C-alpha cells in the first residue's frame, strides 16, 4: 500500500493550493480518507475527513470555509483544495487512509509554505 501526496509549494497569504493524494495497493473506495498537517515544532493536527463515498465531510474549525476535501474513487485520489491561505497554514500535509479492521496508512507528506 502506498499513499503519495503532491501539490504542495510556496504561496503568498490569500493564495490557493490543491493537494492530491493518490492511493495504490488498496481498495480505495473502502477507506475513509483524511488530511493531517504538522507545523514545525508542533504535534500532527487533523485537518479534514471524507467518508468512503464522499457524502460526508468534516473539518477542523480553523479551516472551515477555506478548505474543501473531495475524492475521486475512479482515480483512487483524494484532494484538499485550500483557499485564502494564511501563514499559520504552513505545515507538512499528510493523507491518511482508514478502514475498520485494517492497518492505518499514511503518506510521506507534502510541504505547504504560506509567506509573503
JSON list of N, CA and C in Angstrom, two decimals, residues 1-5 20-23 26 28 30-37 44-51 69 71 77-79 93-99 102-109:
[
{"chain": "A", "resi": 1, "resn": "UNK", "atom": "N", "xyz": [0.85, -1.18, 0.00]},
{"chain": "A", "resi": 1, "resn": "UNK", "atom": "CA", "xyz": [0.00, 0.00, 0.00]},
{"chain": "A", "resi": 1, "resn": "UNK", "atom": "C", "xyz": [0.89, 1.24, 0.00]},
{"chain": "A", "resi": 2, "resn": "UNK", "atom": "N", "xyz": [0.51, 2.21, -0.80]},
{"chain": "A", "resi": 2, "resn": "UNK", "atom": "CA", "xyz": [1.27, 3.46, -0.86]},
{"chain": "A", "resi": 2, "resn": "UNK", "atom": "C", "xyz": [0.33, 4.64, -1.06]},
{"chain": "A", "resi": 3, "resn": "UNK", "atom": "N", "xyz": [0.55, 5.69, -0.28]},
{"chain": "A", "resi": 3, "resn": "UNK", "atom": "CA", "xyz": [-0.15, 6.95, -0.46]},
{"chain": "A", "resi": 3, "resn": "UNK", "atom": "C", "xyz": [0.87, 8.00, -0.86]},
{"chain": "A", "resi": 4, "resn": "UNK", "atom": "N", "xyz": [0.61, 8.70, -1.96]},
{"chain": "A", "resi": 4, "resn": "UNK", "atom": "CA", "xyz": [1.57, 9.66, -2.48]},
{"chain": "A", "resi": 4, "resn": "UNK", "atom": "C", "xyz": [0.91, 11.03, -2.59]},
{"chain": "A", "resi": 5, "resn": "UNK", "atom": "N", "xyz": [1.37, 11.97, -1.75]},
{"chain": "A", "resi": 5, "resn": "UNK", "atom": "CA", "xyz": [0.85, 13.33, -1.79]},
{"chain": "A", "resi": 5, "resn": "UNK", "atom": "C", "xyz": [1.61, 14.16, -2.80]},
{"chain": "A", "resi": 20, "resn": "UNK", "atom": "N", "xyz": [-3.12, 16.75, -3.70]},
{"chain": "A", "resi": 20, "resn": "UNK", "atom": "CA", "xyz": [-3.65, 15.46, -4.14]},
{"chain": "A", "resi": 20, "resn": "UNK", "atom": "C", "xyz": [-2.96, 14.35, -3.36]},
{"chain": "A", "resi": 21, "resn": "UNK", "atom": "N", "xyz": [-3.68, 13.27, -3.17]},
{"chain": "A", "resi": 21, "resn": "UNK", "atom": "CA", "xyz": [-3.12, 12.07, -2.54]},
{"chain": "A", "resi": 21, "resn": "UNK", "atom": "C", "xyz": [-3.60, 10.88, -3.36]},
{"chain": "A", "resi": 22, "resn": "UNK", "atom": "N", "xyz": [-2.68, 10.25, -4.07]},
{"chain": "A", "resi": 22, "resn": "UNK", "atom": "CA", "xyz": [-3.01, 9.09, -4.87]},
{"chain": "A", "resi": 22, "resn": "UNK", "atom": "C", "xyz": [-2.72, 7.82, -4.07]},
{"chain": "A", "resi": 23, "resn": "UNK", "atom": "N", "xyz": [-3.66, 6.89, -4.10]},
{"chain": "A", "resi": 23, "resn": "UNK", "atom": "CA", "xyz": [-3.54, 5.65, -3.33]},
{"chain": "A", "resi": 23, "resn": "UNK", "atom": "C", "xyz": [-3.28, 4.48, -4.25]},
{"chain": "A", "resi": 26, "resn": "UNK", "atom": "N", "xyz": [-4.64, -0.63, -2.55]},
{"chain": "A", "resi": 26, "resn": "UNK", "atom": "CA", "xyz": [-5.77, -0.85, -1.67]},
{"chain": "A", "resi": 26, "resn": "UNK", "atom": "C", "xyz": [-7.06, -0.57, -2.43]},
{"chain": "A", "resi": 28, "resn": "UNK", "atom": "N", "xyz": [-9.58, 1.60, -2.70]},
{"chain": "A", "resi": 28, "resn": "UNK", "atom": "CA", "xyz": [-9.68, 2.99, -2.24]},
{"chain": "A", "resi": 28, "resn": "UNK", "atom": "C", "xyz": [-11.08, 3.33, -1.73]},
{"chain": "A", "resi": 30, "resn": "UNK", "atom": "N", "xyz": [-13.13, 1.73, -0.17]},
{"chain": "A", "resi": 30, "resn": "UNK", "atom": "CA", "xyz": [-13.46, 1.14, 1.14]},
{"chain": "A", "resi": 30, "resn": "UNK", "atom": "C", "xyz": [-12.88, 1.94, 2.30]},
{"chain": "A", "resi": 31, "resn": "UNK", "atom": "N", "xyz": [-12.04, 2.94, 1.98]},
{"chain": "A", "resi": 31, "resn": "UNK", "atom": "CA", "xyz": [-11.31, 3.66, 3.02]},
{"chain": "A", "resi": 31, "resn": "UNK", "atom": "C", "xyz": [-11.84, 5.07, 3.22]},
{"chain": "A", "resi": 32, "resn": "UNK", "atom": "N", "xyz": [-12.02, 5.43, 4.48]},
{"chain": "A", "resi": 32, "resn": "UNK", "atom": "CA", "xyz": [-12.26, 6.82, 4.84]},
{"chain": "A", "resi": 32, "resn": "UNK", "atom": "C", "xyz": [-10.91, 7.53, 4.77]},
{"chain": "A", "resi": 33, "resn": "UNK", "atom": "N", "xyz": [-10.89, 8.71, 4.13]},
{"chain": "A", "resi": 33, "resn": "UNK", "atom": "CA", "xyz": [-9.64, 9.42, 3.89]},
{"chain": "A", "resi": 33, "resn": "UNK", "atom": "C", "xyz": [-9.59, 10.73, 4.68]},
{"chain": "A", "resi": 34, "resn": "UNK", "atom": "N", "xyz": [-8.42, 11.04, 5.16]},
{"chain": "A", "resi": 34, "resn": "UNK", "atom": "CA", "xyz": [-8.24, 12.27, 5.94]},
{"chain": "A", "resi": 34, "resn": "UNK", "atom": "C", "xyz": [-6.97, 12.99, 5.53]},
{"chain": "A", "resi": 35, "resn": "UNK", "atom": "N", "xyz": [-6.95, 14.28, 5.83]},
{"chain": "A", "resi": 35, "resn": "UNK", "atom": "CA", "xyz": [-5.74, 15.08, 5.73]},
{"chain": "A", "resi": 35, "resn": "UNK", "atom": "C", "xyz": [-5.35, 15.54, 7.14]},
{"chain": "A", "resi": 36, "resn": "UNK", "atom": "N", "xyz": [-4.06, 15.49, 7.40]},
{"chain": "A", "resi": 36, "resn": "UNK", "atom": "CA", "xyz": [-3.48, 16.00, 8.64]},
{"chain": "A", "resi": 36, "resn": "UNK", "atom": "C", "xyz": [-2.36, 16.95, 8.25]},
{"chain": "A", "resi": 37, "resn": "UNK", "atom": "N", "xyz": [-1.90, 17.70, 9.23]},
{"chain": "A", "resi": 37, "resn": "UNK", "atom": "CA", "xyz": [-0.75, 18.56, 8.99]},
{"chain": "A", "resi": 37, "resn": "UNK", "atom": "C", "xyz": [0.10, 18.66, 10.25]},
{"chain": "A", "resi": 44, "resn": "UNK", "atom": "N", "xyz": [1.17, 16.64, 15.16]},
{"chain": "A", "resi": 44, "resn": "UNK", "atom": "CA", "xyz": [0.36, 16.48, 13.96]},
{"chain": "A", "resi": 44, "resn": "UNK", "atom": "C", "xyz": [-1.09, 16.80, 14.29]},
{"chain": "A", "resi": 45, "resn": "UNK", "atom": "N", "xyz": [-1.74, 17.54, 13.41]},
{"chain": "A", "resi": 45, "resn": "UNK", "atom": "CA", "xyz": [-3.10, 18.04, 13.63]},
{"chain": "A", "resi": 45, "resn": "UNK", "atom": "C", "xyz": [-4.02, 17.52, 12.54]},
{"chain": "A", "resi": 46, "resn": "UNK", "atom": "N", "xyz": [-5.19, 17.03, 12.95]},
{"chain": "A", "resi": 46, "resn": "UNK", "atom": "CA", "xyz": [-6.21, 16.62, 11.98]},
{"chain": "A", "resi": 46, "resn": "UNK", "atom": "C", "xyz": [-6.76, 17.86, 11.28]},
{"chain": "A", "resi": 47, "resn": "UNK", "atom": "N", "xyz": [-6.97, 17.76, 9.96]},
{"chain": "A", "resi": 47, "resn": "UNK", "atom": "CA", "xyz": [-7.48, 18.88, 9.17]},
{"chain": "A", "resi": 47, "resn": "UNK", "atom": "C", "xyz": [-8.87, 18.60, 8.63]},
{"chain": "A", "resi": 48, "resn": "UNK", "atom": "N", "xyz": [-9.04, 17.43, 7.97]},
{"chain": "A", "resi": 48, "resn": "UNK", "atom": "CA", "xyz": [-10.33, 17.15, 7.32]},
{"chain": "A", "resi": 48, "resn": "UNK", "atom": "C", "xyz": [-10.46, 15.66, 7.07]},
{"chain": "A", "resi": 49, "resn": "UNK", "atom": "N", "xyz": [-11.70, 15.19, 6.98]},
{"chain": "A", "resi": 49, "resn": "UNK", "atom": "CA", "xyz": [-12.01, 13.80, 6.69]},
{"chain": "A", "resi": 49, "resn": "UNK", "atom": "C", "xyz": [-13.16, 13.73, 5.71]},
{"chain": "A", "resi": 50, "resn": "UNK", "atom": "N", "xyz": [-13.11, 12.72, 4.85]},
{"chain": "A", "resi": 50, "resn": "UNK", "atom": "CA", "xyz": [-14.20, 12.47, 3.91]},
{"chain": "A", "resi": 50, "resn": "UNK", "atom": "C", "xyz": [-14.57, 10.99, 3.99]},
{"chain": "A", "resi": 51, "resn": "UNK", "atom": "N", "xyz": [-15.87, 10.72, 3.92]},
{"chain": "A", "resi": 51, "resn": "UNK", "atom": "CA", "xyz": [-16.35, 9.34, 4.01]},
{"chain": "A", "resi": 51, "resn": "UNK", "atom": "C", "xyz": [-16.02, 8.57, 2.74]},
{"chain": "A", "resi": 69, "resn": "UNK", "atom": "N", "xyz": [-12.31, 19.22, 1.16]},
{"chain": "A", "resi": 69, "resn": "UNK", "atom": "CA", "xyz": [-11.81, 17.87, 0.88]},
{"chain": "A", "resi": 69, "resn": "UNK", "atom": "C", "xyz": [-12.78, 17.21, -0.10]},
{"chain": "A", "resi": 71, "resn": "UNK", "atom": "N", "xyz": [-12.97, 13.62, -3.14]},
{"chain": "A", "resi": 71, "resn": "UNK", "atom": "CA", "xyz": [-12.32, 12.39, -3.60]},
{"chain": "A", "resi": 71, "resn": "UNK", "atom": "C", "xyz": [-12.90, 11.96, -4.94]},
{"chain": "A", "resi": 77, "resn": "UNK", "atom": "N", "xyz": [-7.98, 8.82, -5.71]},
{"chain": "A", "resi": 77, "resn": "UNK", "atom": "CA", "xyz": [-7.32, 10.04, -5.29]},
{"chain": "A", "resi": 77, "resn": "UNK", "atom": "C", "xyz": [-8.23, 10.87, -4.39]},
{"chain": "A", "resi": 78, "resn": "UNK", "atom": "N", "xyz": [-7.63, 11.44, -3.36]},
{"chain": "A", "resi": 78, "resn": "UNK", "atom": "CA", "xyz": [-8.32, 12.40, -2.50]},
{"chain": "A", "resi": 78, "resn": "UNK", "atom": "C", "xyz": [-7.63, 13.74, -2.66]},
{"chain": "A", "resi": 79, "resn": "UNK", "atom": "N", "xyz": [-8.42, 14.81, -2.55]},
{"chain": "A", "resi": 79, "resn": "UNK", "atom": "CA", "xyz": [-7.90, 16.16, -2.78]},
{"chain": "A", "resi": 79, "resn": "UNK", "atom": "C", "xyz": [-8.16, 17.04, -1.55]},
{"chain": "A", "resi": 93, "resn": "UNK", "atom": "N", "xyz": [1.74, 18.50, 5.00]},
{"chain": "A", "resi": 93, "resn": "UNK", "atom": "CA", "xyz": [0.40, 17.92, 4.93]},
{"chain": "A", "resi": 93, "resn": "UNK", "atom": "C", "xyz": [0.49, 16.44, 4.54]},
{"chain": "A", "resi": 94, "resn": "UNK", "atom": "N", "xyz": [-0.25, 15.63, 5.30]},
{"chain": "A", "resi": 94, "resn": "UNK", "atom": "CA", "xyz": [-0.23, 14.19, 5.12]},
{"chain": "A", "resi": 94, "resn": "UNK", "atom": "C", "xyz": [-1.65, 13.68, 4.85]},
{"chain": "A", "resi": 95, "resn": "UNK", "atom": "N", "xyz": [-1.76, 12.65, 4.03]},
{"chain": "A", "resi": 95, "resn": "UNK", "atom": "CA", "xyz": [-3.06, 11.98, 3.92]},
{"chain": "A", "resi": 95, "resn": "UNK", "atom": "C", "xyz": [-3.01, 10.65, 4.67]},
{"chain": "A", "resi": 96, "resn": "UNK", "atom": "N", "xyz": [-4.17, 10.23, 5.11]},
{"chain": "A", "resi": 96, "resn": "UNK", "atom": "CA", "xyz": [-4.32, 9.01, 5.89]},
{"chain": "A", "resi": 96, "resn": "UNK", "atom": "C", "xyz": [-5.50, 8.22, 5.37]},
{"chain": "A", "resi": 97, "resn": "UNK", "atom": "N", "xyz": [-5.35, 6.91, 5.31]},
{"chain": "A", "resi": 97, "resn": "UNK", "atom": "CA", "xyz": [-6.42, 6.02, 4.87]},
{"chain": "A", "resi": 97, "resn": "UNK", "atom": "C", "xyz": [-6.79, 5.09, 6.03]},
{"chain": "A", "resi": 98, "resn": "UNK", "atom": "N", "xyz": [-8.09, 5.02, 6.32]},
{"chain": "A", "resi": 98, "resn": "UNK", "atom": "CA", "xyz": [-8.57, 4.22, 7.45]},
{"chain": "A", "resi": 98, "resn": "UNK", "atom": "C", "xyz": [-9.74, 3.35, 7.01]},
{"chain": "A", "resi": 99, "resn": "UNK", "atom": "N", "xyz": [-9.65, 2.08, 7.37]},
{"chain": "A", "resi": 99, "resn": "UNK", "atom": "CA", "xyz": [-10.78, 1.17, 7.21]},
{"chain": "A", "resi": 99, "resn": "UNK", "atom": "C", "xyz": [-10.83, 0.31, 8.46]},
{"chain": "A", "resi": 102, "resn": "UNK", "atom": "N", "xyz": [-8.45, -2.76, 9.49]},
{"chain": "A", "resi": 102, "resn": "UNK", "atom": "CA", "xyz": [-7.24, -2.76, 8.67]},
{"chain": "A", "resi": 102, "resn": "UNK", "atom": "C", "xyz": [-6.21, -1.83, 9.28]},
{"chain": "A", "resi": 103, "resn": "UNK", "atom": "N", "xyz": [-4.93, -2.00, 8.91]},
{"chain": "A", "resi": 103, "resn": "UNK", "atom": "CA", "xyz": [-3.92, -1.04, 9.37]},
{"chain": "A", "resi": 103, "resn": "UNK", "atom": "C", "xyz": [-4.24, 0.36, 8.86]},
{"chain": "A", "resi": 104, "resn": "UNK", "atom": "N", "xyz": [-3.74, 1.35, 9.58]},
{"chain": "A", "resi": 104, "resn": "UNK", "atom": "CA", "xyz": [-3.86, 2.73, 9.14]},
{"chain": "A", "resi": 104, "resn": "UNK", "atom": "C", "xyz": [-2.67, 3.05, 8.24]},
{"chain": "A", "resi": 105, "resn": "UNK", "atom": "N", "xyz": [-2.95, 3.68, 7.11]},
{"chain": "A", "resi": 105, "resn": "UNK", "atom": "CA", "xyz": [-1.89, 4.00, 6.15]},
{"chain": "A", "resi": 105, "resn": "UNK", "atom": "C", "xyz": [-1.70, 5.51, 6.07]},
{"chain": "A", "resi": 106, "resn": "UNK", "atom": "N", "xyz": [-0.43, 5.92, 5.99]},
{"chain": "A", "resi": 106, "resn": "UNK", "atom": "CA", "xyz": [-0.05, 7.32, 5.90]},
{"chain": "A", "resi": 106, "resn": "UNK", "atom": "C", "xyz": [0.82, 7.56, 4.68]},
{"chain": "A", "resi": 107, "resn": "UNK", "atom": "N", "xyz": [0.69, 8.75, 4.10]},
{"chain": "A", "resi": 107, "resn": "UNK", "atom": "CA", "xyz": [1.62, 9.16, 3.06]},
{"chain": "A", "resi": 107, "resn": "UNK", "atom": "C", "xyz": [2.86, 9.80, 3.68]},
{"chain": "A", "resi": 108, "resn": "UNK", "atom": "N", "xyz": [3.80, 10.19, 2.82]},
{"chain": "A", "resi": 108, "resn": "UNK", "atom": "CA", "xyz": [5.06, 10.76, 3.28]},
{"chain": "A", "resi": 108, "resn": "UNK", "atom": "C", "xyz": [4.97, 12.27, 3.52]},
{"chain": "A", "resi": 109, "resn": "UNK", "atom": "N", "xyz": [3.94, 12.90, 2.99]},
{"chain": "A", "resi": 109, "resn": "UNK", "atom": "CA", "xyz": [3.73, 14.32, 3.23]},
{"chain": "A", "resi": 109, "resn": "UNK", "atom": "C", "xyz": [4.20, 15.21, 2.09]}
]
